[in-house]
Short mmCIF file of C-alpha atoms and ligand atoms in Angstrom, two decimals:
data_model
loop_
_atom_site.label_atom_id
_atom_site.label_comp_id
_atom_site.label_asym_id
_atom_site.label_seq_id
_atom_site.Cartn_x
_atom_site.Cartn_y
_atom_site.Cartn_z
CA UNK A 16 -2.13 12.97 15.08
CA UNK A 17 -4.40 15.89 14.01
CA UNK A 18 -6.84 14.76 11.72
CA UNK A 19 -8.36 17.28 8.77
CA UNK A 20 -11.72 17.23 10.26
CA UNK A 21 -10.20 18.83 13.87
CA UNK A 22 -8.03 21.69 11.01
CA UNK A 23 -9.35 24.60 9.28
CA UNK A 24 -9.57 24.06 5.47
CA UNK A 25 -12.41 26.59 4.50
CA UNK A 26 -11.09 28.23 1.73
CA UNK A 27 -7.77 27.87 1.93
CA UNK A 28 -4.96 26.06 0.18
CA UNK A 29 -4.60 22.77 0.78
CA UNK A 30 -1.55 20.54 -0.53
CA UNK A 31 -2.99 16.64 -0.13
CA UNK A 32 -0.77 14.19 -0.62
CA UNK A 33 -1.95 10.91 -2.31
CA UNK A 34 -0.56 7.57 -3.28
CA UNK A 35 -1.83 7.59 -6.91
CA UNK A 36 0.80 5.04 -8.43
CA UNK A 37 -1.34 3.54 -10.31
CA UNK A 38 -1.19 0.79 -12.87
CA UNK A 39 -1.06 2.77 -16.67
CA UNK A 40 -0.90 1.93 -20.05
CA UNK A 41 -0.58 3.90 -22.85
CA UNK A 42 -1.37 6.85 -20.20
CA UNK A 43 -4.63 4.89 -19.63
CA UNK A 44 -4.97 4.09 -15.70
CA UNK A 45 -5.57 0.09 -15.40
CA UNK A 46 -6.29 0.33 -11.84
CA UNK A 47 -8.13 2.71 -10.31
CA UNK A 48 -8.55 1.70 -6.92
CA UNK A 49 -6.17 3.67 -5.27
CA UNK A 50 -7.99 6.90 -6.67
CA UNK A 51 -11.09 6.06 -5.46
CA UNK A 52 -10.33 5.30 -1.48
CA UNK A 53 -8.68 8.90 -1.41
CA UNK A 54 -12.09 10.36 -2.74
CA UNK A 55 -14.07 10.57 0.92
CA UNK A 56 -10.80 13.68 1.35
CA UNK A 57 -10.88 14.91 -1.78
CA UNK A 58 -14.94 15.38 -1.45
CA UNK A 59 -14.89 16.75 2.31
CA UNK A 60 -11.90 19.20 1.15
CA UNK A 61 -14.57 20.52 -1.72
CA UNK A 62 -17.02 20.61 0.87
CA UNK A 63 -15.22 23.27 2.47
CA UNK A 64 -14.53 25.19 -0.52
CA UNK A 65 -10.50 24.35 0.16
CA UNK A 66 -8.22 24.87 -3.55
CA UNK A 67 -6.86 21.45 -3.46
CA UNK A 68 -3.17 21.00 -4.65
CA UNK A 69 -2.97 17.27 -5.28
CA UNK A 70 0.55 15.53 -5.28
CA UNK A 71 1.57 12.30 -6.04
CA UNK A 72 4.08 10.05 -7.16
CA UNK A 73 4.17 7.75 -10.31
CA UNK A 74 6.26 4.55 -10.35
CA UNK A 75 9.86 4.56 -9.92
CA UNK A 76 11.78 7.51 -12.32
CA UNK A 77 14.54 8.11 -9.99
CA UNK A 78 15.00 11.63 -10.81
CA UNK A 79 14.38 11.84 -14.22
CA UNK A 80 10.94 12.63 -16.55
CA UNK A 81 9.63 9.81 -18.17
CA UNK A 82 6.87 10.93 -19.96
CA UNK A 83 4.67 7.94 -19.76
CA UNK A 84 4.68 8.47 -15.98
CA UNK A 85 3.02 11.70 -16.41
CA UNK A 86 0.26 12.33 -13.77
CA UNK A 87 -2.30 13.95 -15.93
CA UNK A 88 -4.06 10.80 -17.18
CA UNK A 89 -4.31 10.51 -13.15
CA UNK A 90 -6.03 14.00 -13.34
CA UNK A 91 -8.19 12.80 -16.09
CA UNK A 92 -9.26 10.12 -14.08
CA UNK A 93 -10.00 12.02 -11.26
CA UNK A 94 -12.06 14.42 -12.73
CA UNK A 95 -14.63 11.30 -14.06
CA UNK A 96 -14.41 10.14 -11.15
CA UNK A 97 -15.49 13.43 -9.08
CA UNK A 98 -17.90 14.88 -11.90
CA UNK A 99 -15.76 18.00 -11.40
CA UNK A 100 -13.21 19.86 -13.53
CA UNK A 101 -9.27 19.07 -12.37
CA UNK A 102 -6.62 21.50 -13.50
CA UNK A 103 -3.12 19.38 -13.88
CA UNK A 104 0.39 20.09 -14.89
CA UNK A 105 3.49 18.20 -15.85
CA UNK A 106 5.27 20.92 -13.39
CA UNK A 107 5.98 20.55 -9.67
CA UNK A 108 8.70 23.61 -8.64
CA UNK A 109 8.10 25.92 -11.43
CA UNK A 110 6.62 29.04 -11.92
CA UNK A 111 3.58 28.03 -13.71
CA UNK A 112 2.25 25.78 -10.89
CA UNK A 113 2.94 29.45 -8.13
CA UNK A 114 0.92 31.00 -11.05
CA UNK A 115 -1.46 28.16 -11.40
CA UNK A 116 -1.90 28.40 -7.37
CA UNK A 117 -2.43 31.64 -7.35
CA UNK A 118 -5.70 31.93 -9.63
CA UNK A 119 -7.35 28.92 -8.08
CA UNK A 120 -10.50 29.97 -6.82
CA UNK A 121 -12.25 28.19 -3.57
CA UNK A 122 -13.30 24.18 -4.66
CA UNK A 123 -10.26 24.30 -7.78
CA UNK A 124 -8.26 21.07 -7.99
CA UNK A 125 -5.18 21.05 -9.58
CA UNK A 126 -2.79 17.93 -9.84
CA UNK A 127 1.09 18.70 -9.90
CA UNK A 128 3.48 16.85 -11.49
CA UNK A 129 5.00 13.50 -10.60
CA UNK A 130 7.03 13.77 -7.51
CA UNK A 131 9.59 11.69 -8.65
CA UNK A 132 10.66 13.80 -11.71
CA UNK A 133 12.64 15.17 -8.72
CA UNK A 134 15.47 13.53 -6.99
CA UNK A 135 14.83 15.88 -4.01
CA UNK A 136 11.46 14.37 -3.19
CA UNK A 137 13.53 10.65 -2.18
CA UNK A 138 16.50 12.08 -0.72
CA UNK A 139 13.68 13.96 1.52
CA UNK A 140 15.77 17.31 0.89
CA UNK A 141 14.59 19.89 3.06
CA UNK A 142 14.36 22.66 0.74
CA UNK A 143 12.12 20.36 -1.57
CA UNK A 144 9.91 20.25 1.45
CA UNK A 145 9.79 23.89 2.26
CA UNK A 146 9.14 24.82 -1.48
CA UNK A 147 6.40 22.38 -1.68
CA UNK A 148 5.02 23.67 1.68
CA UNK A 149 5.29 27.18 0.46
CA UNK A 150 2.39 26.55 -2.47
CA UNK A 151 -0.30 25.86 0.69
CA UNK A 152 -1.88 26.95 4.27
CA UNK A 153 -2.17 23.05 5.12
CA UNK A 154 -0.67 20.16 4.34
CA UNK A 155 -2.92 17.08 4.41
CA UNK A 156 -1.04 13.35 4.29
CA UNK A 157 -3.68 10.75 2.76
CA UNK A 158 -1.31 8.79 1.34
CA UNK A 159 -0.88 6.02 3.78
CA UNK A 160 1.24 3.35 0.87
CA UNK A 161 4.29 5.35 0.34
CA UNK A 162 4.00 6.84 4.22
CA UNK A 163 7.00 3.97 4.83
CA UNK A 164 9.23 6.42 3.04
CA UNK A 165 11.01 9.17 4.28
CA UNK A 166 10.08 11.64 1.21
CA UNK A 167 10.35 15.07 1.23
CA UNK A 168 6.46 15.28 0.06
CA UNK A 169 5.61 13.03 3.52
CA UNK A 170 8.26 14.19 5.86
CA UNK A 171 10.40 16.96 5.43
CA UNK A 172 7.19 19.46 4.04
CA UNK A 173 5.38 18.88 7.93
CA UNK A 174 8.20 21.01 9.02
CA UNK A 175 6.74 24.07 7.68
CA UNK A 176 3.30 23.84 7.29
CA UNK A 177 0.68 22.63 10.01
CA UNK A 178 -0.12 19.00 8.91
CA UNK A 179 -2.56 16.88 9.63
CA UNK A 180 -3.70 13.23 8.49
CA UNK A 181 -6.55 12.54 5.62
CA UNK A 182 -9.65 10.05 5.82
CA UNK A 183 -7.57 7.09 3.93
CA UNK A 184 -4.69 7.43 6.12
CA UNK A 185 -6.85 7.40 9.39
CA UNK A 186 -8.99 4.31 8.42
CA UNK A 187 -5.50 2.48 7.13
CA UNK A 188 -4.31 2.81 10.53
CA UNK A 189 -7.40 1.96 12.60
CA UNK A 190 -7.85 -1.00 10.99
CA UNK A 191 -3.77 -2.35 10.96
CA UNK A 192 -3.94 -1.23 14.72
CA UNK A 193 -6.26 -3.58 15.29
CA UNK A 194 -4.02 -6.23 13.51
CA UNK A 195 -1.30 -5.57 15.89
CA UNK A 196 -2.96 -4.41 19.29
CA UNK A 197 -6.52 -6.55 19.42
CA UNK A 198 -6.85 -9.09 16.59
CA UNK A 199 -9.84 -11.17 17.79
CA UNK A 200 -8.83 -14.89 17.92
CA UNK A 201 -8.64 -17.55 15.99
CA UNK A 202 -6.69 -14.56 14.22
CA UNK A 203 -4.90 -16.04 10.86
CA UNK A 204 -2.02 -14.61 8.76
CA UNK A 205 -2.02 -15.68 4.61
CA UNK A 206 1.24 -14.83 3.83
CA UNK A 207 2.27 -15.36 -0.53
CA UNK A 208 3.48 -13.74 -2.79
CA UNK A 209 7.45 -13.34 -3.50
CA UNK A 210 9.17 -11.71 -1.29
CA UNK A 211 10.11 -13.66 2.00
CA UNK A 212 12.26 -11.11 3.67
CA UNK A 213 8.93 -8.60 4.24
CA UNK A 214 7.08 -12.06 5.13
CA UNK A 215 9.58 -13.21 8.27
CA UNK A 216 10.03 -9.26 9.47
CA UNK A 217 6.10 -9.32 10.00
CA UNK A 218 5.77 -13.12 11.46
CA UNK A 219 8.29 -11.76 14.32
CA UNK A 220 5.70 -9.00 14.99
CA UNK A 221 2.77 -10.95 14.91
CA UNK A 222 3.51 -14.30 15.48
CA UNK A 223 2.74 -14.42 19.22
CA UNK A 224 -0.67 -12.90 18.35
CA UNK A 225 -1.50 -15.35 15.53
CA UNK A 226 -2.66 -18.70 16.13
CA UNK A 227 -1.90 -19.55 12.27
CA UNK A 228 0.26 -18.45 9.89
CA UNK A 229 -0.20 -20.28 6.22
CA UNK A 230 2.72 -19.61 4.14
CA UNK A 231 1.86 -19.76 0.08
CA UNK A 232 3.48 -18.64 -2.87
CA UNK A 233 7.40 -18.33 -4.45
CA UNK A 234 7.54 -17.28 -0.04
CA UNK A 235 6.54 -21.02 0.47
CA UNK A 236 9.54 -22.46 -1.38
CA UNK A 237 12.43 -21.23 0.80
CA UNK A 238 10.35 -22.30 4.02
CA UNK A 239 10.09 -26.00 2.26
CA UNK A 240 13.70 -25.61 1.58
CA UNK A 241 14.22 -24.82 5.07
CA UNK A 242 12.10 -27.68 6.21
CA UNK A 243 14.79 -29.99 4.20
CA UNK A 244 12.28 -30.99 1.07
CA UNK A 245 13.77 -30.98 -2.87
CA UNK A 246 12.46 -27.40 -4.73
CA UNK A 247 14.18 -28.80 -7.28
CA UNK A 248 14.36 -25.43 -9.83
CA UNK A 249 11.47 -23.25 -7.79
CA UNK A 250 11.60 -19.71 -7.18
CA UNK A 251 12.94 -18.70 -3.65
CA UNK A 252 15.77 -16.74 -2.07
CA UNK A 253 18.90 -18.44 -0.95
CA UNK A 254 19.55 -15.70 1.48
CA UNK A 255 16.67 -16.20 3.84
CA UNK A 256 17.10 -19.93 4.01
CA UNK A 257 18.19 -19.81 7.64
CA UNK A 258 15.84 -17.12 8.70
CA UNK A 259 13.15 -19.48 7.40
CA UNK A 260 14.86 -22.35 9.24
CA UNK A 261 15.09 -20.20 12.24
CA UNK A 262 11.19 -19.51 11.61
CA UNK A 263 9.78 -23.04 11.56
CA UNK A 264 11.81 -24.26 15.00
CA UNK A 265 10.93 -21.44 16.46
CA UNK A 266 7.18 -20.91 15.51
CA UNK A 267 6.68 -24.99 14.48
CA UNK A 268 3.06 -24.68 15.93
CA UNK A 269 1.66 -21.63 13.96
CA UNK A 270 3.27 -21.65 10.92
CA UNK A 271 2.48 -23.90 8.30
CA UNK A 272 3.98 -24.79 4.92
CA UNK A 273 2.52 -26.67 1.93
CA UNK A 274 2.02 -30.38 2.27
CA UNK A 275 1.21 -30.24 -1.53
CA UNK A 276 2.33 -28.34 -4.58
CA UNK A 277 1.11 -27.79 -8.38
CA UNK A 278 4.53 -28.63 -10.12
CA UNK A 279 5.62 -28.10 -13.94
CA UNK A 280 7.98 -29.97 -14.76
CA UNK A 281 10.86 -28.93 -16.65
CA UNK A 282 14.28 -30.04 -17.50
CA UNK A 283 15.90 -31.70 -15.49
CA UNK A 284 13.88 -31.18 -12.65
CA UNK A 285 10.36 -28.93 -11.73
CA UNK A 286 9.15 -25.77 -10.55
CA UNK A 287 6.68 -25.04 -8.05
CA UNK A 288 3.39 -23.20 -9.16
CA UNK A 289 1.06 -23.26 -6.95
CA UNK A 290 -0.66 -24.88 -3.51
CA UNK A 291 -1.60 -28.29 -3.82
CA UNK A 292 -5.35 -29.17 -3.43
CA UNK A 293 -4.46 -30.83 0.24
CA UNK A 294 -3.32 -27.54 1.33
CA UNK A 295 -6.13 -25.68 -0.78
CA UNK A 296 -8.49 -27.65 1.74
CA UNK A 297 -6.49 -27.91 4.85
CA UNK A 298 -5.79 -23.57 4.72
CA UNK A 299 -9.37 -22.94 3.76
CA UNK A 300 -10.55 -24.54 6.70
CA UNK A 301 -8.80 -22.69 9.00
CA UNK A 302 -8.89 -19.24 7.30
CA UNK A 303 -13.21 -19.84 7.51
CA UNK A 304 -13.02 -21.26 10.92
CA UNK A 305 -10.61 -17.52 11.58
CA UNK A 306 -12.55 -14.29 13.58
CA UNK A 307 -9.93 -12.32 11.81
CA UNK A 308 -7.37 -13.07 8.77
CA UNK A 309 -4.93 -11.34 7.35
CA UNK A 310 -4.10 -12.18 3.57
CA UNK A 311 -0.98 -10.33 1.46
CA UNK A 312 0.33 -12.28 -1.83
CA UNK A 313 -0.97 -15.10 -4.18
CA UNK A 314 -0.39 -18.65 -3.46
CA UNK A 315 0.72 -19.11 -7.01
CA UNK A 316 1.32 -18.26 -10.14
CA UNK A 317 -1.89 -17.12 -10.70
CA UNK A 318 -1.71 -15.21 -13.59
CA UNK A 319 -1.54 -18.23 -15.57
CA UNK A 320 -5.10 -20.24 -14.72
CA UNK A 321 -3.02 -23.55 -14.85
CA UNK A 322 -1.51 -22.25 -11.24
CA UNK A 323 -4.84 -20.15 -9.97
CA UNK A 324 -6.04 -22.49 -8.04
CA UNK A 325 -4.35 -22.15 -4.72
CA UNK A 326 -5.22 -18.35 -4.95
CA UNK A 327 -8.67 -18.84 -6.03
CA UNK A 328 -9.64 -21.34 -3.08
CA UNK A 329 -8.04 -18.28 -0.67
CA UNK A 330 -9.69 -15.32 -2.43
CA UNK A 331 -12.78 -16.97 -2.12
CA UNK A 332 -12.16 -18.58 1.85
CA UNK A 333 -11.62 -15.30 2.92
CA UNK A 334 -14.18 -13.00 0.53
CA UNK A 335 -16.61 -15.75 2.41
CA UNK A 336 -15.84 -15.26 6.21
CA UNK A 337 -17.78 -12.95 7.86
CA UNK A 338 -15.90 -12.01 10.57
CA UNK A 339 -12.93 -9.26 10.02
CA UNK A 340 -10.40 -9.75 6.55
CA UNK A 341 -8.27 -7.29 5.83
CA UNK A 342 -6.17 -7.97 2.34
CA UNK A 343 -3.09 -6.11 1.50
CA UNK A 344 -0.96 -6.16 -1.47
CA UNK A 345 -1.74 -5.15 -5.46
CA UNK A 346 -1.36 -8.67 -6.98
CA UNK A 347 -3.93 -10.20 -4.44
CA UNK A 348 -6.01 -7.02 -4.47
CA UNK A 349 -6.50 -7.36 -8.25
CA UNK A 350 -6.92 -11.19 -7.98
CA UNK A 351 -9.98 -9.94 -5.47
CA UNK A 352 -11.36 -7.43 -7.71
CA UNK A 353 -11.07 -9.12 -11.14
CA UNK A 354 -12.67 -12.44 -9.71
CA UNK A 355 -15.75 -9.80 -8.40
CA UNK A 356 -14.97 -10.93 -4.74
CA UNK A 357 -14.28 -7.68 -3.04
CA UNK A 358 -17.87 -7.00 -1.77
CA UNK A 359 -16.60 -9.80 1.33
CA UNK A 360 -13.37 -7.88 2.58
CA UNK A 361 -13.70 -5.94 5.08
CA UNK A 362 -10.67 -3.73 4.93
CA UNK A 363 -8.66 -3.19 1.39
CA UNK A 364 -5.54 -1.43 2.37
CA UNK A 365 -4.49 0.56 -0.15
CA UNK A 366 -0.67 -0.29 0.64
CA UNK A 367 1.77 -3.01 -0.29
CA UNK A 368 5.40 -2.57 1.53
CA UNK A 369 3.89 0.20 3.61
CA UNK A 370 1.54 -1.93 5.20
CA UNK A 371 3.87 -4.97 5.65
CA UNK A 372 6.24 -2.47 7.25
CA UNK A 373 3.53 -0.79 9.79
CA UNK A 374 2.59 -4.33 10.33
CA UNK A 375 6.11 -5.98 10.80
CA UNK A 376 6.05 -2.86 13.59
CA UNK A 377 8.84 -0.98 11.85
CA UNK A 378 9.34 2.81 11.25
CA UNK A 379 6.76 4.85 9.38
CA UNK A 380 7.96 8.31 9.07
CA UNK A 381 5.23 10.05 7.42
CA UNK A 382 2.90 8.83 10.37
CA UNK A 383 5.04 9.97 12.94
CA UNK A 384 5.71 13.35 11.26
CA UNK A 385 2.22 13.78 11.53
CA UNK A 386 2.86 12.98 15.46
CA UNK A 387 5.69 14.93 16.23
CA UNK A 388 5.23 17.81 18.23
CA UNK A 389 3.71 20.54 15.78
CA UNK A 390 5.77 22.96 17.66
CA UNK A 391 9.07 21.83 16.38
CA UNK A 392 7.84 22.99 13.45
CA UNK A 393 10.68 25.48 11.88
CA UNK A 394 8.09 27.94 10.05
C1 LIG B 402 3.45 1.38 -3.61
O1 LIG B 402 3.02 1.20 -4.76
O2 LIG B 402 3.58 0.47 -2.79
C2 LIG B 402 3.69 2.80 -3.16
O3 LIG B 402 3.24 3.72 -4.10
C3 LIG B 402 5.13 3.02 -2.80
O4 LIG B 402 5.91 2.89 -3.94
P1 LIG B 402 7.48 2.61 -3.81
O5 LIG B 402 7.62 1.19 -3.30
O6 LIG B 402 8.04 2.82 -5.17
O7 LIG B 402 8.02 3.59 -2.79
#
């Protein structure tokens, strides 16, 4: 994979692709994380006096404009954040971004329109791809979250323009690499959060690496299921019930499941909140005793501080170890950053499903577009 330090970008047009879904309200970005860990590109591309097209998704339109998923407040924030002026538009293939293009002078930004107004860019149509490629000299992929998908903005457009990977998307994958390939040992997976099917996809990858694998969250209740105890009315998914049953035989020494909960009760019977302060104690110990760990998704409901707990005791176990965290995932991210307790992460992946995919040691198109052969290349 060509990286944009090895390409020539002096003064010419450059089409970098970010992952700027951000949080918004009211057009006002919540979150601005995401923006920030694509800056080191944005600043090196200035550096060389490139015009820098930036494209992006917003959320999930399918196809159609919804106006409060308008990428300019993203170009507002961009702008503070660089101390430099950003051109943006509402318009993606139109003839007001090829005019907007074409007076750019060397060191202009200019944000195009949400991706997603478009159907094209998910059904990765090829002519989507080529138009898109046709507004630059280089295309430059820093958008490592949404490089799971097969979009027309990360995979078709490498077809016709030389392409080449940004400073996000090369630190993203240097530091999961090391998750899959070399984890130092004890190495310790924190798996929350809600979704079990993305949980048991990665323990198959990883589990003969890991010498624990803590299982928190709504994730926890189907494994308890599975492990025969009463969930009474908890969140959890009937479907994986045998995967998860499948999971503890085969895996009964690394994984572990809550020995206690935070319950409400409700009628006729209770829901689980949170990690019980046995666990709190018992997966603490282990995650601090860990050389490296591995956290994605709460281990409750931790938006309400009734069920924080369980979260809190794991933000702050692995903030505290010194040795090499990497945290994936927006919920436990902004746990992380609104408790101040970022500062003792090592790594902050900027993706959610993409990095549970790359991890779970699945398909990631817009990587390997950027490792295909550059002479297949149809333009
Ligand atoms: C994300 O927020 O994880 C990425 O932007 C990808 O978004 P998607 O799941 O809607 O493709």
């Amino acid at each position: 994979m060509k990286s944009v330090r090895d390409v020539d970008v002096k003064e010419k047009r450059v089409l970098l692709r970010v992952d700027f879904n951000v949080p918004m309200e009211d057009r006002k970005i919540v979150d601005n994380h995401r923006i920030k860990k694509s800056l080191t590109t944005i600043k090196y591309l200035l550096e060389q006096k490139a015009k820098i097209i930036i494209a992006t998704h917003v959320g999930r339109p399918e196809g159609t404009i919804i106006p409060s998923l308008s990428t300019v407040p993203i170009a507002e924030e961009l702008a503070k954040l660089l101390k430099h002026k950003v051109y943006a538009t509402d318009h993606v293939i139109h003839p007001i971004v090829v005019d907007q293009i074409d007076k750019m002078k060397p060191g202009d930004i200019l944000v195009i329109g949400n991706l997603r107004w478009h159907s094209e860019e998910e059904q990765n149509l090829e002519a989507f791809g080529r138009e898109l490629a046709s507004f630059a000299d280089v295309y430059v992929n820093d958008a490592f979250a949404v490089s799971h998908r097969a979009h027309a903005s990360v995979e078709a457009i490498t077809h016709y323009i030389p392409s080449c990977a940004g400073f996000l998307l090369e630190s993203e994958i240097t530091t999961l690499k090391l998750l899959l390939e070399n984890p130092e040992r004890p190495y310790v997976l924190v798996l929350g959060g809600a979704k079990v099917k993305d949980k048991t996809r990665l323990i198959e990858n990883l589990a003969s690496k890991a010498d624990s694998i803590l299982i928190g969250g709504a994730v926890a209740n189907t494994f308890l299921q599975a492990s025969g105890q009463d969930i009474s009315h908890s969140l959890h998914e009937k479907e994986m019930f045998e995967a998860c049953e499948e999971m503890l035989k085969k895996y009964a020494e690394k994984i572990q499941i809550p020995q206690d909960s935070v319950k409400e009760d409700i009628a006729g019977g209770f829901r689980i909140m949170d990690i019980g302060p046995k666990t709190r104690e018992e997966y603490s110990k282990i995650v601090s005793e860990a050389k490296t760990v591995f956290w994605n998704g709460n281990m409750g409901y931790s938006e309400d501080e009734k069920y924080s707990a369980g979260t809190d005791a794991m933000a702050k176990a692995v903030a505290g170890n010194p040795n090499t965290t990497v945290v994936a995932g927006g919920d436990t991210v902004g746990y992380l950053e609104t408790h101040n307790l970022t500062e003792g992460i090592n790594f902050i992946s900027t993706g959610g499903g993409a990095t549970l995919q790359y991890l779970a040691g699945e398909p990631m198109p817009g990587i390997e577009a950027l490792n295909r052969d550059q002479k297949s290349r149809q333009l």
